[in-house]
Each structure stands twice: as C-alpha cells, then as structure tokens.
Coordinates of C-alpha atoms in Angstrom, one line a residue:
M1 CA -2.3 -21.6 -27.7
P2 CA -0.5 -24.4 -26.0
S3 CA -2.2 -25.5 -22.3
E4 CA -1.3 -27.7 -19.6
P5 CA -2.5 -30.3 -18.6
A6 CA -4.8 -30.4 -15.4
T7 CA -2.5 -32.3 -13.2
P8 CA 1.1 -31.7 -14.2
S9 CA 4.2 -34.0 -14.3
R10 CA 6.8 -34.0 -11.5
A11 CA 9.6 -33.9 -13.9
V12 CA 8.7 -32.4 -16.7
E13 CA 10.0 -28.4 -17.4
H14 CA 7.4 -25.9 -18.5
R15 CA 7.9 -23.4 -20.8
L16 CA 6.1 -19.8 -20.2
H17 CA 3.9 -18.9 -23.5
P18 CA 4.9 -17.7 -26.6
L19 CA 3.4 -14.7 -25.7
S20 CA 5.7 -14.0 -22.6
I21 CA 8.5 -12.3 -25.6
G22 CA 5.7 -9.7 -26.8
F23 CA 4.5 -9.0 -23.4
S24 CA 8.1 -8.7 -21.7
L25 CA 9.6 -6.8 -24.4
G26 CA 6.7 -3.9 -23.6
S27 CA 6.9 -4.1 -19.8
Q28 CA 11.0 -3.8 -20.6
L29 CA 9.9 -0.6 -23.4
R30 CA 7.6 1.1 -20.9
R31 CA 10.5 2.1 -18.7
A32 CA 13.5 2.2 -21.7
I33 CA 10.5 4.5 -24.5
F34 CA 12.0 8.4 -22.7
P35 CA 15.5 7.5 -22.2
L36 CA 15.7 6.3 -25.8
I37 CA 13.2 9.0 -27.4
V38 CA 15.9 11.7 -25.6
G39 CA 18.9 10.1 -26.9
G40 CA 17.1 9.9 -31.0
A41 CA 16.2 13.3 -30.8
S42 CA 19.9 14.5 -28.9
A43 CA 21.3 12.5 -32.0
N44 CA 18.8 14.1 -34.3
F45 CA 19.7 17.8 -33.5
L46 CA 23.3 17.1 -33.1
G47 CA 23.5 15.5 -36.5
V48 CA 24.9 12.6 -36.1
V49 CA 22.6 10.3 -36.9
E50 CA 18.6 10.2 -37.7
M51 CA 15.7 9.6 -34.7
R52 CA 15.0 6.6 -36.1
S53 CA 18.3 5.0 -36.9
V54 CA 18.9 5.5 -32.7
L55 CA 15.1 3.9 -32.3
L56 CA 15.5 0.3 -33.8
I57 CA 19.3 0.6 -32.8
G58 CA 18.3 0.4 -29.1
L59 CA 15.4 -1.5 -29.8
I60 CA 17.8 -4.6 -30.8
P61 CA 18.6 -5.9 -26.5
F62 CA 15.5 -5.2 -25.4
V63 CA 14.2 -7.8 -28.3
V64 CA 17.1 -9.9 -27.9
G65 CA 16.9 -9.7 -24.2
S66 CA 13.0 -11.0 -24.1
V67 CA 13.6 -14.2 -27.0
V68 CA 16.6 -15.4 -24.5
R69 CA 14.3 -15.3 -21.1
Y70 CA 11.3 -17.1 -22.8
L71 CA 13.7 -19.6 -24.6
T72 CA 15.4 -19.9 -20.8
F73 CA 13.1 -20.2 -18.3
R74 CA 11.9 -23.5 -17.1
Y75 CA 9.6 -24.3 -14.8
R76 CA 8.5 -27.7 -13.0
Y77 CA 7.1 -29.4 -9.4
E78 CA 9.0 -31.9 -7.7
E79 CA 7.8 -33.6 -5.0
A80 CA 7.8 -31.3 -2.1
E81 CA 9.2 -27.7 -4.3
L82 CA 8.7 -25.5 -7.4
V83 CA 11.9 -25.5 -9.3
I84 CA 12.5 -23.3 -11.7
R85 CA 15.6 -22.4 -13.9
S86 CA 17.0 -18.8 -15.7
G87 CA 19.5 -17.0 -17.5
L88 CA 21.5 -18.3 -20.5
L89 CA 25.2 -17.1 -18.9
F90 CA 24.2 -16.4 -15.7
R91 CA 22.0 -19.2 -14.4
R92 CA 19.5 -19.2 -11.6
E93 CA 18.1 -22.2 -10.8
R94 CA 15.4 -21.4 -7.5
H95 CA 13.6 -23.9 -5.3
V96 CA 10.5 -22.7 -4.1
P97 CA 8.5 -25.3 -1.5
Y98 CA 5.4 -25.4 -1.5
A99 CA 4.5 -25.1 2.3
R100 CA 6.3 -21.1 2.1
I101 CA 5.0 -19.9 -0.7
Q102 CA 2.2 -17.6 -0.1
N103 CA 0.0 -16.8 -2.5
L104 CA 0.1 -16.4 -6.4
D105 CA -1.1 -12.7 -7.8
A106 CA -2.8 -13.2 -11.1
V107 CA -2.7 -9.8 -12.6
Q108 CA -4.8 -9.4 -16.3
G109 CA -5.2 -6.5 -18.8
V110 CA -6.9 -6.2 -21.7
F111 CA -4.7 -7.6 -23.6
H112 CA -4.1 -10.7 -21.2
R113 CA -7.9 -11.6 -21.6
V114 CA -8.3 -10.7 -25.2
L115 CA -5.3 -13.2 -25.0
G116 CA -6.0 -15.8 -23.2
V117 CA -2.6 -15.1 -20.5
V118 CA -2.3 -14.0 -17.3
E119 CA 1.2 -12.6 -15.3
V120 CA 1.6 -14.8 -12.0
K121 CA 3.2 -13.2 -8.7
L122 CA 4.4 -15.9 -6.7
Q123 CA 5.1 -14.5 -3.1
T124 CA 7.4 -15.7 -0.1
G125 CA 8.0 -14.9 2.9
G126 CA 12.1 -14.8 2.2
G127 CA 12.1 -11.1 0.6
Q128 CA 11.1 -7.5 -0.3
E129 CA 10.3 -9.0 -4.5
P130 CA 8.2 -11.3 -5.7
E131 CA 10.0 -14.5 -5.3
A132 CA 9.7 -15.4 -9.1
T133 CA 7.8 -13.2 -12.1
L134 CA 6.1 -15.9 -14.6
T135 CA 5.6 -13.7 -17.8
V136 CA 2.7 -14.7 -18.7
L137 CA 0.9 -18.7 -18.9
P138 CA -1.9 -19.9 -20.2
L139 CA -4.7 -20.0 -18.3
P140 CA -4.5 -23.7 -18.1
A141 CA -1.2 -23.4 -16.3
L142 CA -2.5 -21.1 -13.8
E143 CA -5.1 -23.7 -12.7
A144 CA -2.5 -26.6 -12.7
L145 CA 0.1 -24.8 -10.4
R146 CA -2.4 -23.5 -8.1
Q147 CA -4.1 -27.2 -7.5
R148 CA -0.4 -28.1 -6.6
V149 CA 0.6 -25.7 -4.6
R150 CA -2.2 -26.4 -2.3
E151 CA -1.0 -30.7 -2.9
G152 CA 1.8 -29.4 -1.8
K153 CA 0.7 -27.8 1.4
R154 CA -1.3 -30.0 2.0
E155 CA 1.5 -32.9 2.2
A156 CA 3.2 -30.9 4.5
A157 CA 0.5 -30.2 7.0
E158 CA -0.2 -33.9 6.7
E159 CA 3.3 -34.7 7.6
G160 CA 3.2 -31.8 9.9
T161 CA 0.4 -33.8 11.5
A162 CA 2.2 -36.7 11.8
A163 CA 5.5 -36.0 13.3
A164 CA 4.1 -33.6 15.7
E165 CA 2.1 -36.6 16.8
A166 CA 5.1 -38.6 16.8
T167 CA 6.8 -35.8 19.2
A168 CA 3.9 -34.8 21.5
A169 CA 5.5 -36.8 24.9
D170 CA 8.2 -34.5 24.1
A171 CA 6.0 -30.9 22.9
A172 CA 4.3 -31.2 25.8
A173 CA 7.2 -31.1 28.4
T174 CA 8.1 -27.9 26.7
A175 CA 6.9 -24.6 27.2
M176 CA 6.8 -24.1 23.1
P177 CA 2.9 -25.3 22.6
A178 CA 3.3 -26.8 18.7
E179 CA 2.4 -24.9 15.6
P180 CA -1.2 -26.2 14.2
P181 CA -0.5 -27.9 10.7
A182 CA -3.8 -25.4 9.6
D183 CA -4.7 -22.6 9.1
P184 CA -7.4 -22.6 12.3
A185 CA -8.5 -18.8 11.5
L186 CA -10.2 -21.2 8.5
A187 CA -11.3 -24.2 10.4
G188 CA -15.0 -24.4 10.3
S189 CA -15.6 -21.4 7.7
E190 CA -17.5 -21.5 4.6
E191 CA -15.1 -21.8 1.5
G192 CA -16.4 -19.1 -1.0
R193 CA -17.6 -16.7 1.3
T194 CA -17.8 -13.4 0.4
L195 CA -16.6 -11.0 3.1
L196 CA -17.0 -7.4 1.1
H197 CA -18.3 -6.4 -2.2
L198 CA -18.1 -2.8 -3.1
P199 CA -21.4 -1.7 -4.8
A200 CA -21.0 1.0 -7.8
R201 CA -22.1 3.3 -4.9
E202 CA -19.6 3.2 -2.9
L203 CA -16.4 2.9 -5.3
L204 CA -18.1 6.1 -6.3
L205 CA -18.3 7.8 -2.6
H206 CA -14.5 6.5 -2.1
G207 CA -13.5 8.1 -5.1
L208 CA -14.4 11.1 -3.7
L209 CA -12.9 11.2 -0.4
Q210 CA -10.0 9.6 -2.0
N211 CA -9.4 12.3 -4.1
R212 CA -7.0 10.5 -6.0
G213 CA -7.7 12.4 -9.4
M214 CA -5.0 15.3 -8.0
V215 CA -2.0 13.2 -9.2
L216 CA -3.0 12.9 -12.3
I217 CA -4.1 16.8 -12.9
A218 CA -0.2 17.3 -11.1
A219 CA 1.5 15.2 -13.9
A220 CA -0.6 17.1 -16.4
F221 CA 0.1 20.4 -14.7
G222 CA 3.6 19.3 -15.3
L223 CA 3.5 18.2 -18.9
A224 CA 1.9 21.4 -19.8
W225 CA 4.6 23.4 -18.3
E226 CA 7.2 22.2 -19.6
L227 CA 5.4 22.1 -23.0
G228 CA 5.5 26.0 -22.5
L229 CA 1.6 26.0 -22.6
F230 CA 1.2 28.2 -19.4
E231 CA 3.0 30.6 -21.6
R232 CA 1.0 30.9 -24.8
A233 CA -2.0 31.2 -22.4
S234 CA -0.7 34.3 -20.8
D235 CA 0.3 35.6 -24.4
W236 CA -2.6 35.3 -25.5
I237 CA -5.1 37.6 -23.0
A238 CA -2.6 39.5 -23.3
G239 CA -3.2 40.2 -26.3
E240 CA -6.6 39.7 -25.9
Q241 CA -7.1 42.5 -23.3
S242 CA -4.5 45.2 -25.8
W243 CA -7.6 47.1 -27.3
I244 CA -8.8 47.8 -23.5
G245 CA -5.8 50.5 -23.8
P246 CA -7.5 53.5 -25.8
A247 CA -10.8 52.8 -24.9
V248 CA -10.8 53.6 -21.4
E249 CA -9.2 56.6 -21.0
G250 CA -10.6 59.2 -18.4
A251 CA -12.4 56.6 -16.9
A252 CA -8.9 54.6 -15.8
S253 CA -10.9 54.0 -12.3
D254 CA -14.1 52.6 -12.7
V255 CA -11.5 49.8 -15.0
V256 CA -9.0 48.9 -12.8
A257 CA -12.5 48.7 -10.3
A258 CA -13.5 46.2 -12.6
G259 CA -11.1 44.6 -13.6
I260 CA -9.9 43.4 -10.1
L261 CA -13.7 42.4 -9.5
V262 CA -13.6 39.8 -12.5
T263 CA -10.5 38.3 -12.2
V264 CA -11.5 37.8 -8.4
V265 CA -14.4 35.8 -10.1
A266 CA -12.7 34.0 -12.7
I267 CA -10.3 32.7 -10.2
T268 CA -13.2 31.2 -8.0
A269 CA -14.5 29.8 -10.8
L270 CA -11.9 28.3 -11.4
V271 CA -10.4 27.2 -8.6
V272 CA -14.1 25.6 -8.1
A273 CA -13.8 24.1 -11.3
F274 CA -10.7 22.8 -10.4
V275 CA -12.2 21.2 -7.4
I276 CA -14.9 19.5 -9.3
F277 CA -12.3 17.7 -12.2
A278 CA -9.9 17.0 -9.3
R279 CA -13.1 15.0 -7.7
M280 CA -14.7 13.6 -11.0
L281 CA -10.8 12.3 -12.2
S282 CA -10.8 10.5 -8.7
V283 CA -13.6 8.8 -8.8
A284 CA -13.3 7.9 -12.4
W285 CA -10.1 6.2 -11.4
T286 CA -11.4 4.6 -8.4
L287 CA -14.4 2.6 -10.6
V288 CA -11.6 1.8 -13.1
R289 CA -9.3 0.5 -11.0
L290 CA -10.9 -1.0 -8.4
H291 CA -14.2 -2.1 -10.2
D292 CA -16.1 -5.1 -8.4
Y293 CA -13.8 -5.6 -5.7
R294 CA -14.6 -8.0 -3.4
V295 CA -13.2 -10.0 -0.9
V296 CA -14.1 -13.9 -0.5
R297 CA -12.8 -16.5 1.8
S298 CA -10.5 -19.3 0.5
E299 CA -8.2 -22.6 0.8
E300 CA -5.7 -19.9 0.7
G301 CA -7.2 -17.4 3.1
L302 CA -8.4 -14.0 1.8
R303 CA -8.7 -13.3 -1.9
A304 CA -9.1 -9.7 -3.6
T305 CA -10.0 -9.5 -6.8
F306 CA -10.7 -6.0 -8.7
G307 CA -10.4 -4.2 -12.0
M308 CA -11.6 -3.3 -15.0
L309 CA -9.4 -2.6 -17.7
T310 CA -6.3 -4.5 -15.7
Q311 CA -8.2 -7.6 -13.2
V312 CA -6.1 -8.5 -10.4
A313 CA -6.1 -11.5 -7.9
A314 CA -4.6 -11.2 -4.5
T315 CA -4.6 -13.5 -2.4
I316 CA -3.9 -12.0 1.7
P317 CA -2.8 -15.7 3.6
L318 CA -4.6 -15.6 7.2
R319 CA -1.7 -16.9 9.2
R320 CA 1.0 -14.6 7.2
V321 CA -0.6 -11.5 8.8
Q322 CA 0.9 -9.4 11.1
T323 CA -0.8 -6.2 11.8
V324 CA -3.6 -4.7 10.9
T325 CA -4.2 -1.2 10.6
I326 CA -7.5 0.9 10.5
H327 CA -7.2 4.0 8.3
E328 CA -9.4 7.4 9.2
G329 CA -9.5 10.3 7.4
P330 CA -11.8 13.9 8.1
L331 CA -14.4 12.8 5.4
Q332 CA -13.9 9.3 6.2
R333 CA -15.5 10.1 9.5
W334 CA -17.8 12.5 8.7
A335 CA -19.6 10.0 5.7
G336 CA -19.4 6.8 8.4
R337 CA -16.5 4.9 6.6
V338 CA -13.0 3.6 7.0
A339 CA -10.1 1.7 5.2
V340 CA -8.9 -1.4 7.0
G341 CA -5.3 -2.3 6.0
V342 CA -2.7 -5.4 7.2
Q343 CA 0.7 -6.5 6.5
T344 CA 2.2 -10.0 6.2
A345 CA 5.4 -11.5 6.8
G346 CA 7.8 -10.9 3.5
G347 CA 7.1 -9.1 0.1
S348 CA 7.2 -6.1 -1.1
Q349 CA 5.5 -3.0 1.1
A350 CA 4.6 -0.9 -1.4
G351 CA 1.9 -2.3 -2.0
Q352 CA 0.8 -0.5 -4.3
S353 CA 2.4 -1.4 -7.5
G354 CA -0.6 -2.2 -9.4
N355 CA -2.6 -3.0 -5.8
A356 CA -1.1 -6.7 -7.1
D357 CA 0.8 -6.8 -3.8
P358 CA -1.1 -7.5 -1.1
H359 CA 1.4 -6.6 1.4
R360 CA 0.3 -3.4 2.5
H361 CA -2.5 -3.7 1.0
R362 CA -5.8 -2.1 2.0
L363 CA -8.1 -5.4 2.5
A364 CA -11.3 -2.5 2.5
P365 CA -10.6 0.4 0.9
I366 CA -13.7 1.4 2.0
L367 CA -16.3 0.0 4.9
R368 CA -18.6 1.4 7.0
R369 CA -18.0 1.7 10.2
D370 CA -20.9 -0.3 11.7
R371 CA -19.7 -2.9 9.6
L372 CA -16.2 -2.5 11.3
R373 CA -16.4 -5.4 14.3
E374 CA -17.5 -7.9 11.9
F375 CA -15.3 -7.3 9.3
L376 CA -12.0 -7.4 11.6
R377 CA -13.3 -10.6 13.6
E378 CA -13.1 -12.1 9.7
V379 CA -9.2 -10.7 9.6
I380 CA -8.1 -11.4 13.5
P381 CA -11.3 -14.6 14.8
E382 CA -10.0 -14.1 18.5
L383 CA -11.0 -10.4 18.4
D384 CA -13.3 -10.4 20.9
V385 CA -15.2 -6.4 20.4
P386 CA -13.4 -3.9 18.9
E387 CA -14.2 -1.5 21.8
V388 CA -11.0 -0.3 24.1
G389 CA -9.8 1.4 26.7
W390 CA -7.3 3.6 26.0
E391 CA -4.2 4.2 27.8
P392 CA -2.8 7.9 27.7
V393 CA 1.2 8.9 27.5
S394 CA 2.4 11.1 29.5
P395 CA 0.9 14.2 31.0
L396 CA 4.3 15.8 29.5
A397 CA 4.0 14.9 26.2
F398 CA 1.3 18.4 25.4
R399 CA 4.9 20.1 26.5
R400 CA 7.3 18.8 24.2
V401 CA 4.5 18.6 21.3
V402 CA 3.8 22.2 21.7
R403 CA 7.2 23.5 21.5
G404 CA 7.8 22.0 18.5
T405 CA 5.3 22.7 16.9
C406 CA 5.4 26.6 18.3
F407 CA 8.4 26.1 17.1
L408 CA 8.3 25.5 13.7
A409 CA 5.1 28.0 13.3
T410 CA 7.6 31.3 14.7
L411 CA 10.2 30.4 12.3
A412 CA 7.5 29.8 9.3
S413 CA 6.2 33.7 10.2
V414 CA 9.5 35.5 10.0
P415 CA 9.2 35.9 6.4
L416 CA 6.0 37.5 7.2
Y417 CA 7.4 40.8 8.5
F418 CA 10.1 41.1 5.7
T419 CA 6.9 41.4 3.3
L420 CA 3.7 42.0 5.5
G421 CA 5.5 44.6 8.2
A422 CA 3.1 44.8 11.3
W423 CA 0.5 42.6 9.7
G424 CA 3.2 39.6 10.0
V425 CA 2.0 40.6 14.3
A426 CA -1.5 38.9 13.3
F427 CA -0.6 36.4 11.3
H428 CA 2.5 34.5 13.4
A429 CA -0.2 34.8 16.9
A430 CA -2.8 32.9 14.3
F431 CA -0.1 30.6 14.4
L432 CA 0.9 29.9 17.6
A433 CA -2.7 29.3 18.3
W434 CA -3.1 26.8 15.4
A435 CA 0.2 25.7 17.6
V436 CA -1.3 25.1 20.5
F437 CA -4.7 23.9 19.0
Y438 CA -2.5 21.0 17.3
A439 CA -0.2 19.8 19.6
R440 CA -3.2 19.4 22.2
R441 CA -5.5 17.4 20.2
Y442 CA -2.9 15.8 18.5
V443 CA -1.3 14.3 22.5
E444 CA -5.2 13.7 22.6
C445 CA -5.3 11.1 20.0
L446 CA -2.5 9.7 20.6
G447 CA -3.3 5.9 22.8
W448 CA -2.0 2.5 23.4
A449 CA -4.1 -1.0 25.1
L450 CA -3.6 -4.2 26.2
K451 CA -6.7 -6.4 25.1
D452 CA -7.0 -10.3 24.1
D453 CA -3.9 -10.6 24.0
M454 CA -3.0 -8.2 21.7
V455 CA -0.9 -4.5 21.9
W456 CA -3.1 -1.3 20.1
F457 CA -1.8 1.5 19.0
R458 CA -3.7 5.0 17.9
S459 CA -2.2 8.1 16.4
G460 CA -3.2 11.1 14.5
W461 CA -6.0 13.7 14.8
L462 CA -7.3 14.3 11.5
W463 CA -5.8 11.5 9.8
R464 CA -6.6 8.4 12.1
R465 CA -4.6 5.1 12.4
T466 CA -5.1 2.3 14.7
T467 CA -2.8 -0.9 14.4
I468 CA -3.1 -4.4 16.0
A469 CA -0.4 -6.5 16.3
R470 CA -0.9 -10.1 18.1
Y471 CA 1.4 -10.8 20.9
T472 CA 2.2 -14.6 18.4
R473 CA 3.6 -12.1 16.0
I474 CA 6.0 -10.1 17.7
Q475 CA 9.1 -10.0 16.8
V476 CA 11.5 -7.1 19.3
V477 CA 10.5 -5.1 21.5
A478 CA 12.7 -1.6 21.7
L479 CA 13.0 1.2 24.0
R480 CA 14.6 3.2 22.7
T481 CA 15.3 7.5 25.0
T482 CA 16.5 10.6 23.8
P483 CA 18.7 13.4 26.2
I484 CA 15.1 15.1 26.7
D485 CA 13.4 11.6 27.1
R486 CA 16.2 10.7 29.8
W487 CA 15.6 14.4 31.1
R488 CA 11.9 14.3 30.8
G489 CA 11.2 10.5 32.6
M490 CA 9.9 9.6 29.2
A491 CA 10.8 6.9 26.9
R492 CA 9.2 5.8 23.1
L493 CA 8.3 1.8 23.3
L494 CA 8.9 0.1 19.5
V495 CA 6.9 -3.1 19.5
D496 CA 8.7 -4.9 15.8
T497 CA 6.9 -7.5 13.8
A498 CA 7.8 -9.4 10.6
G499 CA 5.6 -7.4 7.8
A500 CA 7.0 -3.6 9.2
G501 CA 7.9 -1.5 6.4
A502 CA 10.3 1.7 6.8
A503 CA 6.5 3.6 6.1
A504 CA 4.1 1.7 7.9
H505 CA 1.9 2.5 10.9
K506 CA 4.2 0.6 13.8
V507 CA 3.4 0.4 17.1
D508 CA 5.3 3.0 18.3
I509 CA 4.4 4.4 20.9
P510 CA 5.8 7.7 22.0
Y511 CA 5.8 10.0 25.0
L512 CA 5.5 7.5 27.5
P513 CA 6.0 7.9 31.0
L514 CA 9.3 5.8 31.7
D515 CA 7.9 3.0 34.3
T516 CA 5.1 2.4 32.2
A517 CA 7.3 1.8 29.4
R518 CA 9.7 -0.6 31.2
E519 CA 6.7 -2.7 32.1
L520 CA 5.2 -2.4 28.9
R521 CA 8.3 -4.3 27.0
T522 CA 8.7 -6.3 30.0
H523 CA 4.6 -8.2 29.7
L524 CA 5.3 -7.9 26.2
A525 CA 8.3 -9.8 26.0
A526 CA 7.0 -11.9 28.0
E527 CA 4.0 -12.6 26.5
A528 CA 6.2 -13.5 23.2
A529 CA 8.3 -15.6 24.3
R530 CA 5.9 -17.3 26.2
T531 CA 3.9 -17.5 22.6
A532 CA 5.3 -20.0 20.1
F533 CA 6.1 -17.6 16.6
R534 CA 3.7 -18.4 14.2
W535 CA 4.3 -17.0 10.5

C-alpha cells in the first residue's frame, strides 16, 4: 500500500489510495442498485433484453466515473492552504485555508480497517456539505494531513498575534476587542483528557430509552407488505381454522365467546412481543453504532470517537459552537438522564449521516443528570451554574394555545360521532380535557432567561429542550408579530445564530408581552453589537 511521508511536502501533489476506485464504485452502487434492478426486471419482463445485460451495461458509467475520479483527484499542501483539484471535462480547484478548516472527520468501516484505509471529510464553515471528501486515504496520509492542518493553524495564530500586537493602540481606541488567536476554552486544559466515556451499561440504557428499533421494524413491515407476506399469513390462518365449522354445530355461542377471548389474548401477546422485540433491536443498534463512545479533549476541540463496525472520529471545535441544547424525554427524566447536543457554524445540519457530522451531533447521547453541570462547563467554560431563574411568557398565552388544541380535539372527534353515535360525546369530552391539560402544561414549560452573558430558552412538556446561546454568537435578533399577536399585545422573539438549522431547536420565544419583547430585543442587539462575533 502506498504511504505518505511523515512531513508532507508543500509542493508535491498527492493522489488518493488506489482502493478509492472500489470504495467510490461501491458508494455509487448503493444508491443506484435499486433503479438498476427495477429497470432490468422491467426490460426482462417485456422481452427487450435480459436483466443481467441491463445490469452490466448500467455498471459501465459507474466504473468509468470511479476510475476518472481517482485519476483526476489531486491535493497538495501550500504555505497557508490546502489545494484540491478534481474533474476531467469540468475541472475544479479549491483553495482551503488551514485556518478555516474546522475539523477532519475520519470514518472507517469494516473493509476500511481490513485494508488499512480511511474516508476523510474535511469540514469548513462555508457550506451545507463537507468542503471535500477524500475517499479513501491510507492511514499515514491522514496523520500527515492532520499534522499539516495543525501547523497551518498554528502559523496563522502566530501571524494573528503579531498583527494584534502591531495594532494594539488602534484596537484600544475601538469598542470591538481583538479576537484571541488561540481558543480560550482550551487554555490551561489537560490535553487528551477523557470527558465522557459510555460503558456498555449506559449504552444499554440508552437503547432502551430511545427505541430506535421501531425504524427497523417499520422498514421490515413495509417490505413484508410489498411481498404479500401478510396476505399469505391470513390465507393460512383461514385454512387452519376451516375445520372448526363442522365441529361447532350446536355450540356456536360458546365457540364465538372462546374465539373472541383467544383473539384478545393473542393480540395482547403480539403487542407485548412487538414492544420487547423493538426494544431489543434498539439496544443492539445502539451497542453496535455507539460502541466505546468517548469524548476526549484534543488540540482542535472535543473529539468524539465511537462505532463497532463503522468507526467514526468526529471533532467539534469549541470556538465554532453556536448553541448547546439539552434534550430530556419522559423516559430520560424517569431514569435521571439527559442528552446534550451542539450546533456549530456552517456545515450540514442533518447531523445524522452516519453520525459522522458533528454539526448537530449529540455530543453526549446519554448523560447522568448529576454530571450535567460539570459537562456543560467543558463546552461553555464561562458558564457559572446551570440553575436558572426562568421568566414566564404572557399570562394570555394559555388562552391562545388552548383554543388551538381544543379546535384540533373537536376536529378529531367529528368522525367518531358518525361511527359511534352517542359514544362520540364521551370521546369528545375526553379529547377536550386532554387538550386543556396539554395547553396548560405546554405554557407552564415555556420560559426564557438571561444569565452569564447568554440567553436561555426552554420549551416542551413531554419532550423538553433547553437551548443556550452566548451573546458573542448572536447574528440576528428579530421581533415578529401576527395580527392576533398585535391584538393581544404579544410578540415572538427570534435569536438567530450561525449554526441554526431549519429543524433545530432555536431561541424562538413565543407569546411574549410586547413591551418585554421590545426590551429584550434592544438588550440582546446591544450586547451582540458590543462584543466581537467569534467564529
């Protein structure tokens, strides 16, 4: 296997590993194999051409594309940037400054480890996708790349320090403080210190609480439905019970009663077995996916490593952290556990693509509540104490929410009047009672606070989420009102940061009194303008 020198040359262009052809081809086939099979089966059914001929012909573009990508992909180390060239007809050259590289995510599947290679995703703060994906590199090349990025960042920091010293007099006359060259969160920290390690017991509990097995069961259910397995099972059951007819003459009522009882018991047993099976699948999925989960402090920030079959190393730069969110479900609260997630500036916000993307990564998938304060201080060093004096929303918020929930409860009850008759009234009353209870609990759990130069926001009743955003990360403070808000003297306050995704839990405070919302907007905007925005 080819290898890279320990200290890479800044002028020599480097290739990917030759095995990149196979891994690139495999990645493309995973996305295209189903359309190829459908097209081949259709052509075979119509008698146009054999299915295997369609598959062989369809493979040609993928093979050619993988070979061309390997032959045209180059990267080299310049003085202050990484240069990546790719493309044959449409050539592309990217210049990525070392100082802008947030992290290098390394992903190793089973075949990667056997062959001694690794897939590397280079993340910056400038897009929704990785800046570059290097599929695949030998392990020495990954270490050389990390070393060069660290050196480049160090050189950029030294240049920034020299520039800051040269302009110290001018900076003192301005209201914007100069940004420190190094990460203050890492000052005086112990390099390589393990902040979180999840043993098998915690992963087992996490699997039971999350119940990810439902996703696998839903996929299996859809496949069985498409294959007609349920219809075959129904026909088999009907055939097995056909002998009962001649034997039950004269005892029809007893047989019917016994049949109903057996059916109820069977359905109950199936439901219990289904729940247990789903939980067991969730546990197995968690033990494989998050095996040996560790969060270690590194020079780049916090590095999370995990995985049994596919091993992932994801780095979360502390300087790029925009918001921190604490997740609590009903089962998590019962077990005394929480989850902590972070969002960083730039990058994909999906965060679940193989769990390799740290931008909305659950930094702590499961954490004991008594360790929350200690862990938060590692991510936000300036945090004093997590005890917060929450401010409520407007007293009129309950009226706004309960009207909406009661309308939905009434809408859901309409079909029951046609199917159940008078019994629909009872269900309608139960739905309305639940709507009022839910609205009350939802409003009670809404809250906001200003503490330690941060804005805090919590929402949710069953699934509670608390988001923390520092003033230095605020980009936009917006005040939004609808006609009903203006009529009721309310407003919604949105605090936007660089890492806020569409589905993220943002600092978005509804049902504020209008005067309070205006004062809060003025205060946060002034604090954000007074401090230097730090990427």
